[in-house]
Amino acid sequence: MSSTQSDLPAADLLARLHSVQSRILAAAHACGRNPADITLVAVSKTHDKAAIAALIAAGHTVFGENRVQEAAGKFADRPSSVRLHLIGALQTNKAEDAVRLADVIEALDRPSLADAIDRAASRAGRCPDLLVQINTGAEPQKAGIAPDAAPAFITAMRHRFGDKLTGLMCIPPVAQDPVPHFRALAALAASHGLSRLSMGMSADYEAAIACGATSVRVGSAIFGTRLRRTAATA
Ligand SMILES: *Cc1c(COP(=O)(O)O)cnc(C)c1O
């Protein structure tokens, strides 16, 4: 897919990547965590293959995309060292492509999608790692399972997917302090014995690290601003 704007020059991208990496290190040290336990997922949605290639050439290997078709165009032929996370709300009819393409699907949030992923994984002979997305703010328009339904759903998904169900993901409401949402996600994961916590974006990844994030999903702080797209991105 072509980008909707011209991307930053490679040197600027690398400077921005390094700045985010050093802020992650500092945030980890500030709360006594090992920085090696925190994965930076570079969210490359809307940005073109050249921008992604510049980061790969500099040694960055983990990327996030929120649309399956766009992700396939940019990552289907990726080197085996490069890992792709699908982080957007996932339509059931895209599960087949998502399962074939992704290393991690962060948007498991309903039984019908679990069915579709399970069927696709059987056919493909592979299953990506899966994170249950929790709608911690109980926002009606947002993807993710509602907080009150989450414990039973997580238990069912563990039973169904076993070790492939590795953690939880959330996108806090835009206009609220994200910290209570990060804490709620961490507590929920701990109560289910799940180790991976995908939380924190460009505006709040340091706060997320202080709350235990093991993945931060950072887009604009690395790639620059995106043009707004018409369809919902979360
Ligand atoms: C776009 C997106 C991000 C990255 O957002 P930035 O604010 O640009 O860092 C993170 N998570 C999800 C689910 C997204 O859709």
mmCIF file of C-alpha atoms and ligand atoms in Angstrom:
data_model
loop_
_atom_site.group_PDB
_atom_site.id
_atom_site.type_symbol
_atom_site.label_atom_id
_atom_site.label_comp_id
_atom_site.label_asym_id
_atom_site.label_seq_id
_atom_site.Cartn_x
_atom_site.Cartn_y
_atom_site.Cartn_z
ATOM 1 C CA MET A 1 0.000 0.000 0.000
ATOM 2 C CA SER A 2 1.353 3.426 -0.818
ATOM 3 C CA SER A 3 1.811 5.883 2.013
ATOM 4 C CA THR A 4 -0.478 8.849 2.363
ATOM 5 C CA GLN A 5 2.379 11.265 2.939
ATOM 6 C CA SER A 6 6.100 11.325 2.404
ATOM 7 C CA ASP A 7 8.019 9.704 5.235
ATOM 8 C CA LEU A 8 10.913 11.212 7.174
ATOM 9 C CA PRO A 9 14.462 10.762 5.822
ATOM 10 C CA ALA A 10 16.202 7.644 7.151
ATOM 11 C CA ALA A 11 18.622 9.627 9.318
ATOM 12 C CA ASP A 12 15.714 11.340 11.082
ATOM 13 C CA LEU A 13 13.906 8.043 11.572
ATOM 14 C CA LEU A 14 16.969 6.501 13.188
ATOM 15 C CA ALA A 15 17.486 9.503 15.454
ATOM 16 C CA ARG A 16 13.861 9.247 16.564
ATOM 17 C CA LEU A 17 14.152 5.473 17.085
ATOM 18 C CA HIS A 18 17.268 5.934 19.198
ATOM 19 C CA SER A 19 15.592 8.629 21.254
ATOM 20 C CA VAL A 20 12.634 6.330 22.003
ATOM 21 C CA GLN A 21 15.041 3.487 22.840
ATOM 22 C CA SER A 22 16.946 5.625 25.316
ATOM 23 C CA ARG A 23 13.744 6.824 26.956
ATOM 24 C CA ILE A 24 12.688 3.183 27.334
ATOM 25 C CA LEU A 25 16.039 2.385 28.977
ATOM 26 C CA ALA A 26 15.696 5.321 31.345
ATOM 27 C CA ALA A 27 12.092 4.446 32.213
ATOM 28 C CA ALA A 28 13.077 0.835 32.912
ATOM 29 C CA HIS A 29 15.997 1.846 35.108
ATOM 30 C CA ALA A 30 13.852 4.368 36.970
ATOM 31 C CA CYS A 31 11.557 1.590 38.186
ATOM 32 C CA GLY A 32 14.202 -1.108 38.620
ATOM 33 C CA ARG A 33 13.187 -3.183 35.607
ATOM 34 C CA ASN A 34 15.429 -4.945 33.117
ATOM 35 C CA PRO A 35 15.148 -3.105 29.768
ATOM 36 C CA ALA A 36 15.579 -6.453 28.015
ATOM 37 C CA ASP A 37 12.108 -7.377 29.289
ATOM 38 C CA ILE A 38 10.522 -4.558 27.273
ATOM 39 C CA THR A 39 9.908 -4.902 23.522
ATOM 40 C CA LEU A 40 9.560 -1.812 21.383
ATOM 41 C CA VAL A 41 6.919 -2.467 18.722
ATOM 42 C CA ALA A 42 7.439 0.166 16.010
ATOM 43 C CA VAL A 43 3.946 0.904 14.693
ATOM 44 C CA SER A 44 4.470 1.457 10.984
ATOM 45 C CA LYS A 45 0.844 1.776 9.808
ATOM 46 C CA THR A 46 0.479 4.293 6.938
ATOM 47 C CA HIS A 47 4.277 4.444 6.509
ATOM 48 C CA ASP A 48 5.953 2.939 3.495
ATOM 49 C CA LYS A 49 8.353 0.047 3.025
ATOM 50 C CA ALA A 50 11.353 2.357 2.665
ATOM 51 C CA ALA A 51 10.818 3.732 6.169
ATOM 52 C CA ILE A 52 10.476 0.208 7.539
ATOM 53 C CA ALA A 53 13.571 -0.946 5.631
ATOM 54 C CA ALA A 54 15.588 1.897 7.161
ATOM 55 C CA LEU A 55 14.746 0.678 10.657
ATOM 56 C CA ILE A 56 15.429 -2.960 9.751
ATOM 57 C CA ALA A 57 18.820 -1.955 8.332
ATOM 58 C CA ALA A 58 19.587 -0.310 11.672
ATOM 59 C CA GLY A 59 18.771 -3.559 13.479
ATOM 60 C CA HIS A 60 15.195 -2.950 14.604
ATOM 61 C CA THR A 61 13.113 -6.114 14.201
ATOM 62 C CA VAL A 62 9.628 -5.709 15.735
ATOM 63 C CA PHE A 63 6.818 -3.892 13.945
ATOM 64 C CA GLY A 64 3.101 -3.329 14.432
ATOM 65 C CA GLU A 65 0.375 -2.819 11.866
ATOM 66 C CA ASN A 66 -3.368 -2.506 12.356
ATOM 67 C CA ARG A 67 -4.722 -3.541 8.962
ATOM 68 C CA VAL A 68 -4.132 -7.013 7.599
ATOM 69 C CA GLN A 69 -4.073 -6.075 3.925
ATOM 70 C CA GLU A 70 -1.715 -3.162 4.418
ATOM 71 C CA ALA A 71 0.493 -5.323 6.628
ATOM 72 C CA ALA A 72 0.624 -8.089 3.999
ATOM 73 C CA GLY A 73 1.789 -5.627 1.368
ATOM 74 C CA LYS A 74 4.638 -4.482 3.571
ATOM 75 C CA PHE A 75 5.602 -7.582 5.583
ATOM 76 C CA ALA A 76 4.669 -10.775 3.704
ATOM 77 C CA ASP A 77 8.219 -11.035 2.334
ATOM 78 C CA ARG A 78 10.005 -9.895 5.498
ATOM 79 C CA PRO A 79 13.277 -11.468 6.649
ATOM 80 C CA SER A 80 12.700 -14.245 9.200
ATOM 81 C CA SER A 81 14.261 -12.111 11.948
ATOM 82 C CA VAL A 82 11.528 -9.489 11.602
ATOM 83 C CA ARG A 83 8.436 -9.970 13.749
ATOM 84 C CA LEU A 84 5.030 -8.550 12.917
ATOM 85 C CA HIS A 85 2.361 -7.738 15.504
ATOM 86 C CA LEU A 86 -1.207 -7.127 14.342
ATOM 87 C CA ILE A 87 -2.581 -4.567 16.767
ATOM 88 C CA GLY A 88 -5.851 -3.404 15.237
ATOM 89 C CA ALA A 89 -9.418 -4.567 15.675
ATOM 90 C CA LEU A 90 -9.609 -7.710 13.581
ATOM 91 C CA GLN A 91 -12.591 -8.639 11.422
ATOM 92 C CA THR A 92 -13.447 -12.318 11.525
ATOM 93 C CA ASN A 93 -13.126 -12.617 7.749
ATOM 94 C CA LYS A 94 -9.512 -11.411 7.995
ATOM 95 C CA ALA A 95 -8.495 -14.067 10.514
ATOM 96 C CA GLU A 96 -7.192 -16.468 7.882
ATOM 97 C CA ASP A 97 -4.770 -13.900 6.431
ATOM 98 C CA ALA A 98 -3.860 -12.633 9.895
ATOM 99 C CA VAL A 99 -2.918 -16.113 11.108
ATOM 100 C CA ARG A 100 -0.727 -16.741 8.068
ATOM 101 C CA LEU A 101 0.994 -13.371 8.289
ATOM 102 C CA ALA A 102 1.445 -12.374 11.920
ATOM 103 C CA ASP A 103 3.834 -13.455 14.656
ATOM 104 C CA VAL A 104 1.543 -11.943 17.285
ATOM 105 C CA ILE A 105 -2.164 -11.047 17.118
ATOM 106 C CA GLU A 106 -2.960 -8.523 19.857
ATOM 107 C CA ALA A 107 -6.676 -8.164 19.197
ATOM 108 C CA LEU A 108 -8.384 -11.349 20.401
ATOM 109 C CA ASP A 109 -11.580 -9.978 21.924
ATOM 110 C CA ARG A 110 -14.595 -12.164 21.151
ATOM 111 C CA PRO A 111 -15.632 -15.801 20.772
ATOM 112 C CA SER A 112 -16.377 -15.530 17.041
ATOM 113 C CA LEU A 113 -12.847 -14.275 16.404
ATOM 114 C CA ALA A 114 -11.411 -17.060 18.559
ATOM 115 C CA ASP A 115 -13.326 -19.574 16.423
ATOM 116 C CA ALA A 116 -12.008 -18.018 13.224
ATOM 117 C CA ILE A 117 -8.402 -17.919 14.496
ATOM 118 C CA ASP A 118 -8.629 -21.506 15.707
ATOM 119 C CA ARG A 119 -9.935 -22.734 12.328
ATOM 120 C CA ALA A 120 -7.334 -20.711 10.427
ATOM 121 C CA ALA A 121 -4.528 -21.989 12.653
ATOM 122 C CA SER A 122 -5.554 -25.588 12.025
ATOM 123 C CA ARG A 123 -5.551 -25.009 8.286
ATOM 124 C CA ALA A 124 -2.287 -23.059 8.286
ATOM 125 C CA GLY A 125 -0.494 -25.413 10.654
ATOM 126 C CA ARG A 126 0.713 -22.442 12.666
ATOM 127 C CA CYS A 127 -0.737 -20.208 15.328
ATOM 128 C CA PRO A 128 0.641 -16.765 16.183
ATOM 129 C CA ASP A 129 1.023 -15.726 19.808
ATOM 130 C CA LEU A 130 -2.251 -14.214 20.974
ATOM 131 C CA LEU A 131 -3.083 -11.352 23.306
ATOM 132 C CA VAL A 132 -6.577 -10.671 24.596
ATOM 133 C CA GLN A 133 -7.532 -7.041 24.079
ATOM 134 C CA ILE A 134 -9.336 -5.567 27.080
ATOM 135 C CA ASN A 135 -11.575 -2.517 26.676
ATOM 136 C CA THR A 136 -10.439 -1.171 30.056
ATOM 137 C CA GLY A 137 -12.465 2.023 29.664
ATOM 138 C CA ALA A 138 -15.636 0.121 28.669
ATOM 139 C CA GLU A 139 -15.968 2.462 25.679
ATOM 140 C CA PRO A 140 -18.877 1.411 23.435
ATOM 141 C CA GLN A 141 -17.099 2.251 20.171
ATOM 142 C CA LYS A 142 -13.842 0.527 21.036
ATOM 143 C CA ALA A 143 -12.638 -3.005 20.324
ATOM 144 C CA GLY A 144 -11.711 -5.250 23.213
ATOM 145 C CA ILE A 145 -13.660 -7.395 25.624
ATOM 146 C CA ALA A 146 -15.537 -5.529 28.367
ATOM 147 C CA PRO A 147 -13.835 -5.612 31.779
ATOM 148 C CA ASP A 148 -16.667 -7.510 33.477
ATOM 149 C CA ALA A 149 -16.610 -10.233 30.818
ATOM 150 C CA ALA A 150 -12.819 -10.399 30.678
ATOM 151 C CA PRO A 151 -11.978 -12.979 33.396
ATOM 152 C CA ALA A 152 -14.229 -15.687 31.940
ATOM 153 C CA PHE A 153 -13.093 -14.929 28.401
ATOM 154 C CA ILE A 154 -9.396 -15.061 29.330
ATOM 155 C CA THR A 155 -9.918 -18.386 31.100
ATOM 156 C CA ALA A 156 -11.709 -19.790 28.056
ATOM 157 C CA MET A 157 -8.946 -18.563 25.724
ATOM 158 C CA ARG A 158 -6.228 -20.104 27.892
ATOM 159 C CA HIS A 159 -8.062 -23.383 27.794
ATOM 160 C CA ARG A 160 -8.494 -23.169 24.038
ATOM 161 C CA PHE A 161 -5.115 -21.820 22.912
ATOM 162 C CA GLY A 162 -2.822 -22.980 25.720
ATOM 163 C CA ASP A 163 0.649 -21.432 25.643
ATOM 164 C CA LYS A 164 -0.258 -19.425 22.535
ATOM 165 C CA LEU A 165 -2.296 -17.119 24.743
ATOM 166 C CA THR A 166 0.542 -15.066 26.188
ATOM 167 C CA GLY A 167 -0.909 -11.838 27.546
ATOM 168 C CA LEU A 168 -3.206 -8.847 27.456
ATOM 169 C CA MET A 169 -3.390 -5.588 25.538
ATOM 170 C CA CYS A 170 -5.276 -2.339 26.089
ATOM 171 C CA ILE A 171 -5.776 1.110 24.567
ATOM 172 C CA PRO A 172 -6.914 3.467 27.350
ATOM 173 C CA PRO A 173 -9.531 6.143 26.603
ATOM 174 C CA VAL A 174 -7.954 9.134 24.878
ATOM 175 C CA ALA A 175 -8.894 11.836 27.355
ATOM 176 C CA GLN A 176 -8.132 9.988 30.585
ATOM 177 C CA ASP A 177 -5.107 9.352 32.769
ATOM 178 C CA PRO A 178 -3.882 6.029 31.361
ATOM 179 C CA VAL A 179 -2.237 4.855 34.592
ATOM 180 C CA PRO A 180 -5.347 3.351 36.244
ATOM 181 C CA HIS A 181 -5.980 1.458 32.987
ATOM 182 C CA PHE A 182 -2.396 0.182 32.856
ATOM 183 C CA ARG A 183 -2.637 -0.922 36.486
ATOM 184 C CA ALA A 184 -5.946 -2.672 35.886
ATOM 185 C CA LEU A 185 -4.486 -4.531 32.902
ATOM 186 C CA ALA A 186 -1.416 -5.575 34.888
ATOM 187 C CA ALA A 187 -3.559 -6.851 37.764
ATOM 188 C CA LEU A 188 -5.810 -8.798 35.403
ATOM 189 C CA ALA A 189 -2.820 -10.404 33.668
ATOM 190 C CA ALA A 190 -1.220 -11.327 36.989
ATOM 191 C CA SER A 191 -4.411 -12.930 38.246
ATOM 192 C CA HIS A 192 -4.412 -15.189 35.166
ATOM 193 C CA GLY A 193 -0.689 -15.953 35.248
ATOM 194 C CA LEU A 194 -0.101 -14.155 31.923
ATOM 195 C CA SER A 195 3.302 -12.535 31.441
ATOM 196 C CA ARG A 196 2.889 -10.258 28.444
ATOM 197 C CA LEU A 197 1.411 -6.792 28.781
ATOM 198 C CA SER A 198 1.065 -4.690 25.618
ATOM 199 C CA MET A 199 0.318 -1.150 26.742
ATOM 200 C CA GLY A 200 1.664 2.337 26.149
ATOM 201 C CA MET A 201 1.878 4.378 22.944
ATOM 202 C CA SER A 202 3.864 7.473 21.923
ATOM 203 C CA ALA A 203 2.250 9.704 24.549
ATOM 204 C CA ASP A 204 2.457 7.375 27.535
ATOM 205 C CA TYR A 205 4.916 4.518 27.037
ATOM 206 C CA GLU A 206 7.107 5.555 29.972
ATOM 207 C CA ALA A 207 4.112 5.461 32.322
ATOM 208 C CA ALA A 208 3.186 2.059 30.899
ATOM 209 C CA ILE A 209 6.697 0.739 31.588
ATOM 210 C CA ALA A 210 6.405 1.909 35.197
ATOM 211 C CA CYS A 211 3.172 -0.142 35.395
ATOM 212 C CA GLY A 212 4.825 -3.286 33.999
ATOM 213 C CA ALA A 213 4.439 -3.105 30.206
ATOM 214 C CA THR A 214 6.430 -5.775 28.376
ATOM 215 C CA SER A 215 5.554 -4.327 24.938
ATOM 216 C CA VAL A 216 5.085 -0.685 24.063
ATOM 217 C CA ARG A 217 3.472 0.192 20.723
ATOM 218 C CA VAL A 218 5.075 3.377 19.467
ATOM 219 C CA GLY A 219 4.145 4.927 16.123
ATOM 220 C CA SER A 220 4.310 8.680 15.718
ATOM 221 C CA ALA A 221 7.248 9.206 18.107
ATOM 222 C CA ILE A 222 9.322 7.155 15.639
ATOM 223 C CA PHE A 223 7.749 7.721 12.238
ATOM 224 C CA GLY A 224 6.274 11.190 12.627
ATOM 225 C CA THR A 225 2.644 12.142 12.313
ATOM 226 C CA ARG A 226 0.170 10.119 10.294
ATOM 227 C CA LEU A 227 -2.582 11.537 8.158
ATOM 228 C CA ARG A 228 -5.908 10.653 9.735
ATOM 229 C CA ARG A 229 -7.702 7.868 7.932
ATOM 230 C CA THR A 230 -11.418 7.582 7.620
ATOM 231 C CA ALA A 231 -11.992 4.143 9.166
ATOM 232 C CA ALA A 232 -11.505 3.675 12.898
ATOM 233 C CA THR A 233 -7.985 2.601 13.746
ATOM 234 C CA ALA A 234 -8.702 1.267 17.194
HETATM 235 C C1 LIG B 1 -1.623 3.511 15.925
HETATM 236 C C2 LIG B 1 -1.560 2.676 17.131
HETATM 237 C C3 LIG B 1 -0.502 2.813 18.045
HETATM 238 C C4 LIG B 1 0.603 3.846 17.911
HETATM 239 O O1 LIG B 1 0.113 5.106 18.261
HETATM 240 P P1 LIG B 1 1.115 6.364 18.430
HETATM 241 O O2 LIG B 1 0.352 7.296 19.303
HETATM 242 O O3 LIG B 1 1.349 6.894 17.076
HETATM 243 O O4 LIG B 1 2.335 5.863 19.081
HETATM 244 C C5 LIG B 1 -0.480 1.952 19.133
HETATM 245 N N1 LIG B 1 -1.440 1.020 19.322
HETATM 246 C C6 LIG B 1 -2.466 0.868 18.462
HETATM 247 C C7 LIG B 1 -3.483 -0.180 18.735
HETATM 248 C C8 LIG B 1 -2.566 1.691 17.349
HETATM 249 O O5 LIG B 1 -3.598 1.536 16.500
#
